[in-house]
mmCIF file with all atom_site columns, C-alpha atoms in Angstrom:
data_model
loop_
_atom_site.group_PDB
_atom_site.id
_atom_site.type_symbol
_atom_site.label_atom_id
_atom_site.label_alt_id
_atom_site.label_comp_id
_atom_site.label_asym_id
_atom_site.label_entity_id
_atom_site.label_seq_id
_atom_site.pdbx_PDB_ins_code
_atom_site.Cartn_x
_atom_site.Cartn_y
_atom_site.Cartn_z
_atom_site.occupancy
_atom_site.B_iso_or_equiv
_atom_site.pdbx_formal_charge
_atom_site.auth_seq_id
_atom_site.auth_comp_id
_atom_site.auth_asym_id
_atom_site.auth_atom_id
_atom_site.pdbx_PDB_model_num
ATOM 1   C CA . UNK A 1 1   ? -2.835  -12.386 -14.982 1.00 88.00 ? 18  UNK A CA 1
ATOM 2   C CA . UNK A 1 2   ? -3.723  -12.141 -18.771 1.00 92.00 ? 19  UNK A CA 1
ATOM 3   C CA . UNK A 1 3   ? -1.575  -10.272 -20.984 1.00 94.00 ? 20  UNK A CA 1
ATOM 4   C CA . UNK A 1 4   ? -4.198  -8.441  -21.880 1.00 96.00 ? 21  UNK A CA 1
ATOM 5   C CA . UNK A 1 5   ? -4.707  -6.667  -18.409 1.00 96.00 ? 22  UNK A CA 1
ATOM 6   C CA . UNK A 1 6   ? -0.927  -6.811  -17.954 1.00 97.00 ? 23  UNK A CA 1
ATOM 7   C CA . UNK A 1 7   ? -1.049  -4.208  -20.959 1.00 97.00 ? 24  UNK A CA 1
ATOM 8   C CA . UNK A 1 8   ? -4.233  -2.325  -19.876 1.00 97.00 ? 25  UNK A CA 1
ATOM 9   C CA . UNK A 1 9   ? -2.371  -1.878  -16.311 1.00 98.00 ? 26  UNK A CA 1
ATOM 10  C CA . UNK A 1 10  ? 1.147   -0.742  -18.515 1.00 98.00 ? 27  UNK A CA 1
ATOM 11  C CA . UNK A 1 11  ? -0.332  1.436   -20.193 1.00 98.00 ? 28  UNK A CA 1
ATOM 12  C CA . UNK A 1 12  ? -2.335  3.349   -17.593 1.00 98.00 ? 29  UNK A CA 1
ATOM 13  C CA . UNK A 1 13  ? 0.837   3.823   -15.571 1.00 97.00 ? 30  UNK A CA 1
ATOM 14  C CA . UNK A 1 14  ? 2.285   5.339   -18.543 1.00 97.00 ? 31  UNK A CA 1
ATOM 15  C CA . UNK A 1 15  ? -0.444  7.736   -18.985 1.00 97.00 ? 32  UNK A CA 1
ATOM 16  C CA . UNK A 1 16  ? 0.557   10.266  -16.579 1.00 97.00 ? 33  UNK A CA 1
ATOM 17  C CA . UNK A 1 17  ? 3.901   11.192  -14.993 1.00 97.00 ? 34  UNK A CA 1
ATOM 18  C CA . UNK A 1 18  ? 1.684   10.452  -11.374 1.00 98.00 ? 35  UNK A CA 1
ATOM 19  C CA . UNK A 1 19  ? -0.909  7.497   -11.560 1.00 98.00 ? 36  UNK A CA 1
ATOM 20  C CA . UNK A 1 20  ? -2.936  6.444   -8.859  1.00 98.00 ? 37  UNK A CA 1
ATOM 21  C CA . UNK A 1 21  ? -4.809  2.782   -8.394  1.00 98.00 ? 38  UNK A CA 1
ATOM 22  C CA . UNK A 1 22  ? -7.575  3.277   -6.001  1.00 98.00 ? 39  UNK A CA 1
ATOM 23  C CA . UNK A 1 23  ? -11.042 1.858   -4.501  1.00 97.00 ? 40  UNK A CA 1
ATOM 24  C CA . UNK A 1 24  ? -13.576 4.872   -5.986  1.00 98.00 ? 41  UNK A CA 1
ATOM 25  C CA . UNK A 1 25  ? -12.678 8.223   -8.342  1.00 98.00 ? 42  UNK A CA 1
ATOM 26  C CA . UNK A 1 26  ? -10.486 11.141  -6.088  1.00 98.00 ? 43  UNK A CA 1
ATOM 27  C CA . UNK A 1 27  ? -14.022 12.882  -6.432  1.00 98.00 ? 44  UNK A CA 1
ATOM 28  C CA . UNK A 1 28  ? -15.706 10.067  -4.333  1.00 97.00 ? 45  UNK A CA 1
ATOM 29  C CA . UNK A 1 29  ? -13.338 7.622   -2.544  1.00 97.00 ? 46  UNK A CA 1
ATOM 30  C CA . UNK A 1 30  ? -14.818 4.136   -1.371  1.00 96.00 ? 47  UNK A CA 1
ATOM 31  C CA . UNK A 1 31  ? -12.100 3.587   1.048   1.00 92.00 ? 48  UNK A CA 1
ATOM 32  C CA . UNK A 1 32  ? -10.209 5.579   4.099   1.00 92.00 ? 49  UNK A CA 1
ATOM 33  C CA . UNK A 1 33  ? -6.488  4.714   2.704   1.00 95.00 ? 50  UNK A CA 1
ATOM 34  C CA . UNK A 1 34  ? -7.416  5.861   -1.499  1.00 96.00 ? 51  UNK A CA 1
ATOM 35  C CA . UNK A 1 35  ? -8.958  8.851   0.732   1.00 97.00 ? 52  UNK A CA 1
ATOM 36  C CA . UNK A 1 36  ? -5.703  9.543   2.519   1.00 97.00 ? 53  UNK A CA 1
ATOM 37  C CA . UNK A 1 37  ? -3.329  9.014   -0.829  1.00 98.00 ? 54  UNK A CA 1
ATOM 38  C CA . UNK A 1 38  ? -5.724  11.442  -2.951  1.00 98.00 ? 55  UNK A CA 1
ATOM 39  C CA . UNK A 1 39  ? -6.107  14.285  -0.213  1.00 98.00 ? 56  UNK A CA 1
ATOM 40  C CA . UNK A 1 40  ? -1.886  14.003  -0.114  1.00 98.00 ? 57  UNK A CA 1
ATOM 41  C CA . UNK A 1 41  ? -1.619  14.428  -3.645  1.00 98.00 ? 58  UNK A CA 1
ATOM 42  C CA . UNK A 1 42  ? -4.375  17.427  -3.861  1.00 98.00 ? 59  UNK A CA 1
ATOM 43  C CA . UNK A 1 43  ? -2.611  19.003  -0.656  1.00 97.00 ? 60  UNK A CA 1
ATOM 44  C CA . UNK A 1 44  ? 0.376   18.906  -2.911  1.00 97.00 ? 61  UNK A CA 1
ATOM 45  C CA . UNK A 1 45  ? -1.250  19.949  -5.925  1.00 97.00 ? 62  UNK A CA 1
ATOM 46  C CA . UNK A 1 46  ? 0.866   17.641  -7.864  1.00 97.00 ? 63  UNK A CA 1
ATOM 47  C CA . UNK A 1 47  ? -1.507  16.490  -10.801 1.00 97.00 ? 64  UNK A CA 1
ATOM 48  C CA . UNK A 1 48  ? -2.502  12.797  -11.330 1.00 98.00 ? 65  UNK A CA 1
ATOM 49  C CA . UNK A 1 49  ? -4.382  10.627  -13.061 1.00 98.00 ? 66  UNK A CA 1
ATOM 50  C CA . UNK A 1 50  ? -6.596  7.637   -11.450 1.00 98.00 ? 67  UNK A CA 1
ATOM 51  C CA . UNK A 1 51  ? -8.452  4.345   -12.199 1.00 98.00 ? 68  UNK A CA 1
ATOM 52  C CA . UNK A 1 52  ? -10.931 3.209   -10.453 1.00 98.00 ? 69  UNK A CA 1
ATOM 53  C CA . UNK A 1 53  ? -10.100 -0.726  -9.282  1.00 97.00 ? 70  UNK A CA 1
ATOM 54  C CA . UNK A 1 54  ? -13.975 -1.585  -8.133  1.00 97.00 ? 71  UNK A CA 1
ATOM 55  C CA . UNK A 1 55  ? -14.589 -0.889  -11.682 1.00 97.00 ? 72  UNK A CA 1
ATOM 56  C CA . UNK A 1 56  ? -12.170 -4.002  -12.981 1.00 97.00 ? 73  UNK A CA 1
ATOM 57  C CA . UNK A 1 57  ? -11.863 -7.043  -11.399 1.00 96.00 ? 74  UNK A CA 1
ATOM 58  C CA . UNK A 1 58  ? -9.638  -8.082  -13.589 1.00 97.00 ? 75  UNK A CA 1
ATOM 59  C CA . UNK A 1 59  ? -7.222  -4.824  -12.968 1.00 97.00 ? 76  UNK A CA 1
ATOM 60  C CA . UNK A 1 60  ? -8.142  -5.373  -9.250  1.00 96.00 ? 77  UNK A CA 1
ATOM 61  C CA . UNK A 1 61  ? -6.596  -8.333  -8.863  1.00 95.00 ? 78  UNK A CA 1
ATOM 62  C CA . UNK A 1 62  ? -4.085  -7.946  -11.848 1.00 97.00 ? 79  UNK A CA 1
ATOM 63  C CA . UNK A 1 63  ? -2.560  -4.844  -9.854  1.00 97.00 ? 80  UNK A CA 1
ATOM 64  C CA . UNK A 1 64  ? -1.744  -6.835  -6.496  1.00 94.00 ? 81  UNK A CA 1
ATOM 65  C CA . UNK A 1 65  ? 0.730   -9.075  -8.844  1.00 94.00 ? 82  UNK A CA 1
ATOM 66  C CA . UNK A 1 66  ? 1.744   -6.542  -11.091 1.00 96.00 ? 83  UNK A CA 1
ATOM 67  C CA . UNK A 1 67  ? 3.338   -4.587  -7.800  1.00 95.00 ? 84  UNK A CA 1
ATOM 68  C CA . UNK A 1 68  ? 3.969   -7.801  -5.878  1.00 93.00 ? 85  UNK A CA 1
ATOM 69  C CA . UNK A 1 69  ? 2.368   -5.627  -3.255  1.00 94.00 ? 86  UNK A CA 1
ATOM 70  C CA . UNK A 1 70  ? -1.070  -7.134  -2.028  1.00 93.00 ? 87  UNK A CA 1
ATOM 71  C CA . UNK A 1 71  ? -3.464  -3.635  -1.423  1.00 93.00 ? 88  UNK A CA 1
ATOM 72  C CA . UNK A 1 72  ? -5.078  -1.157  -2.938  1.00 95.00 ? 89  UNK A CA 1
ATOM 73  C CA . UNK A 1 73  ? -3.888  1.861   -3.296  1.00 97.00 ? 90  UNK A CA 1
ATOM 74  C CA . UNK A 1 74  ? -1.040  2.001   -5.194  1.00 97.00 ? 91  UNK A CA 1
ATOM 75  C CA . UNK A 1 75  ? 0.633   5.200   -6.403  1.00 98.00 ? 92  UNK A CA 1
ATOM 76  C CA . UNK A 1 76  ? 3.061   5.140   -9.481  1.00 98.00 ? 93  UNK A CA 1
ATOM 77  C CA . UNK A 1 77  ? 5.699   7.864   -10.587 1.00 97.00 ? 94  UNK A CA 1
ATOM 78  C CA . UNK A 1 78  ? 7.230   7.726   -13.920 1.00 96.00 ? 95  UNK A CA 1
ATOM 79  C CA . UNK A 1 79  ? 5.951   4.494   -14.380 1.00 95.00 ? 96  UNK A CA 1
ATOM 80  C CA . UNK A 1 80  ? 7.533   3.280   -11.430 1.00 96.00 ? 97  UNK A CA 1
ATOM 81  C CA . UNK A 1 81  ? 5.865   1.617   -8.087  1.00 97.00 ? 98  UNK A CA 1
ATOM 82  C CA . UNK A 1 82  ? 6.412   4.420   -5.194  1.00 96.00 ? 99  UNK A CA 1
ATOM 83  C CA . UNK A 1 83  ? 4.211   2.675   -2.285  1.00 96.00 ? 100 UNK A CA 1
ATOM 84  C CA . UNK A 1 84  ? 0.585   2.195   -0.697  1.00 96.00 ? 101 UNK A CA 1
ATOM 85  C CA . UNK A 1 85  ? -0.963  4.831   1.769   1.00 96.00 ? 102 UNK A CA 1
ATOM 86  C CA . UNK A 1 86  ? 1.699   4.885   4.352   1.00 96.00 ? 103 UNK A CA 1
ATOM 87  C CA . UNK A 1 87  ? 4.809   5.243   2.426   1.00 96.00 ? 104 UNK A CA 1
ATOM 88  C CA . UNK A 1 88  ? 3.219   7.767   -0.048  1.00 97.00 ? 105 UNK A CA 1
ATOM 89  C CA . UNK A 1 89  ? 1.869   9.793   3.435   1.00 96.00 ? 106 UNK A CA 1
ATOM 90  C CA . UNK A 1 90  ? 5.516   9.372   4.979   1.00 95.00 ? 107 UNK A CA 1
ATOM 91  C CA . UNK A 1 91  ? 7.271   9.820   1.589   1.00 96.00 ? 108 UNK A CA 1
ATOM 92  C CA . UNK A 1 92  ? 5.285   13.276  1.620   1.00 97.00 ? 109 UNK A CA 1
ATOM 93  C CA . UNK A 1 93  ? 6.055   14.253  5.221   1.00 96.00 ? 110 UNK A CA 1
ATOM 94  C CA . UNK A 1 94  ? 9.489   13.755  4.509   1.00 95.00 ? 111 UNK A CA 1
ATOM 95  C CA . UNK A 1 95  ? 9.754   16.101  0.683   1.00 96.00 ? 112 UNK A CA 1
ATOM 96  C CA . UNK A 1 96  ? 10.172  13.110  -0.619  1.00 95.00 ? 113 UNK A CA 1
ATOM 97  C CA . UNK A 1 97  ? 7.777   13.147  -2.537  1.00 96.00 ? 114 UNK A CA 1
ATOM 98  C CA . UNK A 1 98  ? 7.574   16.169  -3.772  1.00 96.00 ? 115 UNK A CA 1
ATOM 99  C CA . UNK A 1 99  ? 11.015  16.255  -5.112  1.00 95.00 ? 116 UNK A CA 1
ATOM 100 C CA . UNK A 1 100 ? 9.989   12.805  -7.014  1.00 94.00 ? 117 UNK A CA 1
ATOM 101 C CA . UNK A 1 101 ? 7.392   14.731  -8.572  1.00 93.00 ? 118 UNK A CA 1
ATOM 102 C CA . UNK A 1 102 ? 9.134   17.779  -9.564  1.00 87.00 ? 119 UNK A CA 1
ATOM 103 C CA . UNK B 2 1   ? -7.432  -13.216 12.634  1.00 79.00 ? 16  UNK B CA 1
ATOM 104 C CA . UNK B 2 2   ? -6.844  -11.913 16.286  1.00 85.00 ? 17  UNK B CA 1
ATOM 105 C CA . UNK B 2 3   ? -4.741  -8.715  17.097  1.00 88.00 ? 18  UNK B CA 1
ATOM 106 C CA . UNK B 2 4   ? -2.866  -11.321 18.753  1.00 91.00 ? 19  UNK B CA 1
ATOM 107 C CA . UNK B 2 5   ? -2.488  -13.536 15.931  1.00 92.00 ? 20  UNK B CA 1
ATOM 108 C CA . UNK B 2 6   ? -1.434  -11.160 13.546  1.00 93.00 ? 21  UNK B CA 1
ATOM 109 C CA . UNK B 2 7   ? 1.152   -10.115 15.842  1.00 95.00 ? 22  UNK B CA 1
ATOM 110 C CA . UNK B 2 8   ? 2.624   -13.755 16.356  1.00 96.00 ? 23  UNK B CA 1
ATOM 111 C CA . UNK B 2 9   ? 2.277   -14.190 12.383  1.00 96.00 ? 24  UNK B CA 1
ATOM 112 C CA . UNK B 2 10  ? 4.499   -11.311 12.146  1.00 97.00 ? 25  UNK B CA 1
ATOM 113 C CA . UNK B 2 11  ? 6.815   -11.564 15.272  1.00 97.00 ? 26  UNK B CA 1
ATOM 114 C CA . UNK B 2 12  ? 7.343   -15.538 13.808  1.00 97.00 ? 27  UNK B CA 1
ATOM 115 C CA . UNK B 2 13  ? 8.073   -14.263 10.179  1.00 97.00 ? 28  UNK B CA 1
ATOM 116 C CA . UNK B 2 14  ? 10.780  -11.601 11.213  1.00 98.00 ? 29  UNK B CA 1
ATOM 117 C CA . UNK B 2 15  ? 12.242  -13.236 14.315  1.00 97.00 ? 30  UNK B CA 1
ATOM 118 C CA . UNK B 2 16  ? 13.506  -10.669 16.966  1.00 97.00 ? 31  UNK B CA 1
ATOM 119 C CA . UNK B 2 17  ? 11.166  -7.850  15.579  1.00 97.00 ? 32  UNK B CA 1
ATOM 120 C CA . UNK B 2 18  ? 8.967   -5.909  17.555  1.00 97.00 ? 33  UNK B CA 1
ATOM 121 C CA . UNK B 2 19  ? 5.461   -5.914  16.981  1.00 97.00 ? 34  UNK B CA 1
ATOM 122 C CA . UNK B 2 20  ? 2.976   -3.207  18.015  1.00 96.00 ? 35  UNK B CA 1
ATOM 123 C CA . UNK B 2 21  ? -0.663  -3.793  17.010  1.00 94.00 ? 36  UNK B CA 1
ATOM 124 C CA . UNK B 2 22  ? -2.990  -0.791  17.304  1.00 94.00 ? 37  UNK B CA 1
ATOM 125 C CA . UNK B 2 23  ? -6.703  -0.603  17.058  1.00 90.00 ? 38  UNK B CA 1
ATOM 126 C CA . UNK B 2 24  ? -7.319  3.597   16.777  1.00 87.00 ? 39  UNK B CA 1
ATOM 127 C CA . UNK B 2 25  ? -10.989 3.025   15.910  1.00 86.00 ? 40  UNK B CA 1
ATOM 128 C CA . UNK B 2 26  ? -11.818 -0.384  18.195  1.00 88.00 ? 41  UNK B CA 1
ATOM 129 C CA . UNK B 2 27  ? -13.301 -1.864  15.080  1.00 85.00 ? 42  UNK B CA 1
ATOM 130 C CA . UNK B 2 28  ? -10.409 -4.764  15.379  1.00 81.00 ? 43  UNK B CA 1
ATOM 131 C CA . UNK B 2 29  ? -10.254 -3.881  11.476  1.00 82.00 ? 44  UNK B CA 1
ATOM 132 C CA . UNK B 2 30  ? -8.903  -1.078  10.599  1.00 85.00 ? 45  UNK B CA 1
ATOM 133 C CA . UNK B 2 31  ? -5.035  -1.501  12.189  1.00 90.00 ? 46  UNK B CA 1
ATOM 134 C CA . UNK B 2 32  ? -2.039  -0.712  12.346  1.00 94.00 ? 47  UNK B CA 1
ATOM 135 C CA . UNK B 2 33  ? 1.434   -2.464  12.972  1.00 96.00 ? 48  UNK B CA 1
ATOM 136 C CA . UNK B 2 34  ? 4.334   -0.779  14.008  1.00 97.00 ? 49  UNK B CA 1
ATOM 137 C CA . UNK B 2 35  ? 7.132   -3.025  13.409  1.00 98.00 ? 50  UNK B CA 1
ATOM 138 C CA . UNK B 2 36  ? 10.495  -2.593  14.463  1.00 98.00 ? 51  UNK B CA 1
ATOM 139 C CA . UNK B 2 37  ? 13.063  -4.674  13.191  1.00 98.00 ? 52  UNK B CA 1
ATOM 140 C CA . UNK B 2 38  ? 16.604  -4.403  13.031  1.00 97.00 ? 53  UNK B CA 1
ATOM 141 C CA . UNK B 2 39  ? 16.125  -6.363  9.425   1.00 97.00 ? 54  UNK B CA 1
ATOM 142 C CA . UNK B 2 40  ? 15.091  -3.301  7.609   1.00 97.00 ? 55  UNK B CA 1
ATOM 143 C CA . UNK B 2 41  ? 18.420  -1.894  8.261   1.00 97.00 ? 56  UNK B CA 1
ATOM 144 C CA . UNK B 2 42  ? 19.329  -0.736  4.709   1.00 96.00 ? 57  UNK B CA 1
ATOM 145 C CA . UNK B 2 43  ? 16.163  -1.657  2.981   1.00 96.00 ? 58  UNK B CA 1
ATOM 146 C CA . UNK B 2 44  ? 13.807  0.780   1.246   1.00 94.00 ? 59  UNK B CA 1
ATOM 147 C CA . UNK B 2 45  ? 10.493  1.530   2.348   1.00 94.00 ? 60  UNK B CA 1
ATOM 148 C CA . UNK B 2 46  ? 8.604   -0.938  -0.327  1.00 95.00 ? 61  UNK B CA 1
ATOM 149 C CA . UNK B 2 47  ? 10.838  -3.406  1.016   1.00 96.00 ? 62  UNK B CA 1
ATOM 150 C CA . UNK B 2 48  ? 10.480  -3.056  4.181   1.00 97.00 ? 63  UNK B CA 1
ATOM 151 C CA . UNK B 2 49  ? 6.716   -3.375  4.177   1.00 96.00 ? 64  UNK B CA 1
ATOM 152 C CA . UNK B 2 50  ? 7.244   -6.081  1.337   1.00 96.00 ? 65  UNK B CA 1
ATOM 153 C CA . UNK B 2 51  ? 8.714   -8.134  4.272   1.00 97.00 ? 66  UNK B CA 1
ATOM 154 C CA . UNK B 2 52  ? 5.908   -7.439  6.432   1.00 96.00 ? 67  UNK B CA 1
ATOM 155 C CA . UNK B 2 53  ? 3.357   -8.865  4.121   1.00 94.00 ? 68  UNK B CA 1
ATOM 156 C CA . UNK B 2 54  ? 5.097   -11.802 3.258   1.00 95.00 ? 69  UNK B CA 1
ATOM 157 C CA . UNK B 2 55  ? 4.698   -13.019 6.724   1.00 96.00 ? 70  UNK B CA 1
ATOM 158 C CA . UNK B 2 56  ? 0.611   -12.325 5.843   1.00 94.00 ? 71  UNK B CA 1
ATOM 159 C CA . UNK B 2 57  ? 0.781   -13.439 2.598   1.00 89.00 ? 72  UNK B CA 1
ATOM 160 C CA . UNK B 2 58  ? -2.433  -15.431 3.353   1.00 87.00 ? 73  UNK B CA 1
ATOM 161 C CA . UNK B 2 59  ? -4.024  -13.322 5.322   1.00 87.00 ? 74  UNK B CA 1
ATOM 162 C CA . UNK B 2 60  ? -3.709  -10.285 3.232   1.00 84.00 ? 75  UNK B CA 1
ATOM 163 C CA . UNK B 2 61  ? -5.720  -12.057 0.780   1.00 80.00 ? 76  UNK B CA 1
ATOM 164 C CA . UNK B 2 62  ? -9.141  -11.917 2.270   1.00 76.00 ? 77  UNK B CA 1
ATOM 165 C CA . UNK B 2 63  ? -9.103  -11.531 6.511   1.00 75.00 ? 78  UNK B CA 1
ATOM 166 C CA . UNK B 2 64  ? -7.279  -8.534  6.663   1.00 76.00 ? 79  UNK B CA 1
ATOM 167 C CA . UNK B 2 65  ? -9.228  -5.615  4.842   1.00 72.00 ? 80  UNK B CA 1
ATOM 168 C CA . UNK B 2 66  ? -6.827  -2.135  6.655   1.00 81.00 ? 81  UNK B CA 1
ATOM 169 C CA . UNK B 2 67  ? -3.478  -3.083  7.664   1.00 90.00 ? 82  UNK B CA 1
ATOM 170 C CA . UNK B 2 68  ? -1.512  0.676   8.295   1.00 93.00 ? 83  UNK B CA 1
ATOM 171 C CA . UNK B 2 69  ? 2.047   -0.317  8.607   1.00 95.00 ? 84  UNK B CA 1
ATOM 172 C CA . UNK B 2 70  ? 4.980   1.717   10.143  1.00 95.00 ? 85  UNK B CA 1
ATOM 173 C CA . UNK B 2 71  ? 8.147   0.032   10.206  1.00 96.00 ? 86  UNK B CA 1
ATOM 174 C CA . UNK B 2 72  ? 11.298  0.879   11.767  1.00 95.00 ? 87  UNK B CA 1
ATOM 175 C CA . UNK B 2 73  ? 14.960  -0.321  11.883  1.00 92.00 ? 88  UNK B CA 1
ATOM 176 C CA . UNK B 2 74  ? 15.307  0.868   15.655  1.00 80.00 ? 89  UNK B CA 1
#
């Protein structure tokens, strides 16, 4: 990965308390697991910000090694790596979440 | 990849585990694996489905598009 998207990818995780890495914008999701993560999150009403991955090849890719974790999406709190789809939908079953959040 | 296949990928990687491959939409493409193994004793969710892909690490790349994973420690 180039240092340069190493940085881009930093500093978008530090942009918002809640960041979210996903196929398509929460508006218009271009795959079922982004889909799930971002109806979670509005459910919650916990307030996030996004970037779109089919946007940025190089942040596509870039992301997988980043996280060591090899799909899209990936959801970030306080700059740290929280999980993909399932954890972040079991994570919210369980309060988990929401006390990460609060 | 096969159901099958990915099941023996993942039943080789974490020896003992139990592997449950479902196919909710028949599409043999969007699954889901519920793994239990006594492994993930102790280990946090990220890690626990950090071991599951490692025993895809291949795969992930390119055959598998929608692998849901549930994991369990029994």
């Amino acid at each position: 990965m180039e240092a340069t998207t190493k940085s881009q990818i930093e500093d978008l995780i530090k942009s918002k308390k809640v960041f979210l890495f996903m196929k398509g914008t929460p508006e218009m999701p271009q795959c079922g697991f982004s889909a799930g993560v971002v109806t979670v999150l509005k459910n919650l009403k916990i307030d996030f910000g996004s970037f779109n991955v089919l946007s940025d090849m190089k942040v596509r890719e870039g992301i997988k090694e980043f996280a060591n974790w090899p799909t899209i999406p990936q959801l970030y709190i306080n700059g740290e790596f929280v999980g993909g789809h399932d954890i972040t939908v079991q994570m919210a079953s369980s309060g988990e979440l929401q006390k990460m959040v609060s | 990849m096969t159901i099958p296949e990915i099941q023996a990928k993942i039943e080789a990687g974490l020896p003992g585990s139990t592997v449950q491959i479902l196919d909710p939409y028949r599409d043999g493409v969007h699954i889901k694996a519920v793994v239990t193994y006594k492994g993930f004793s102790g280990k946090s969710l990220i890690e626990q489905h950090r071991m599951v892909y490692a025993t895809l690490r291949e795969e992930m790349k390119e055959e598998i598009h929608a692998l849901a994973l549930e994991t369990r420690s029994e």
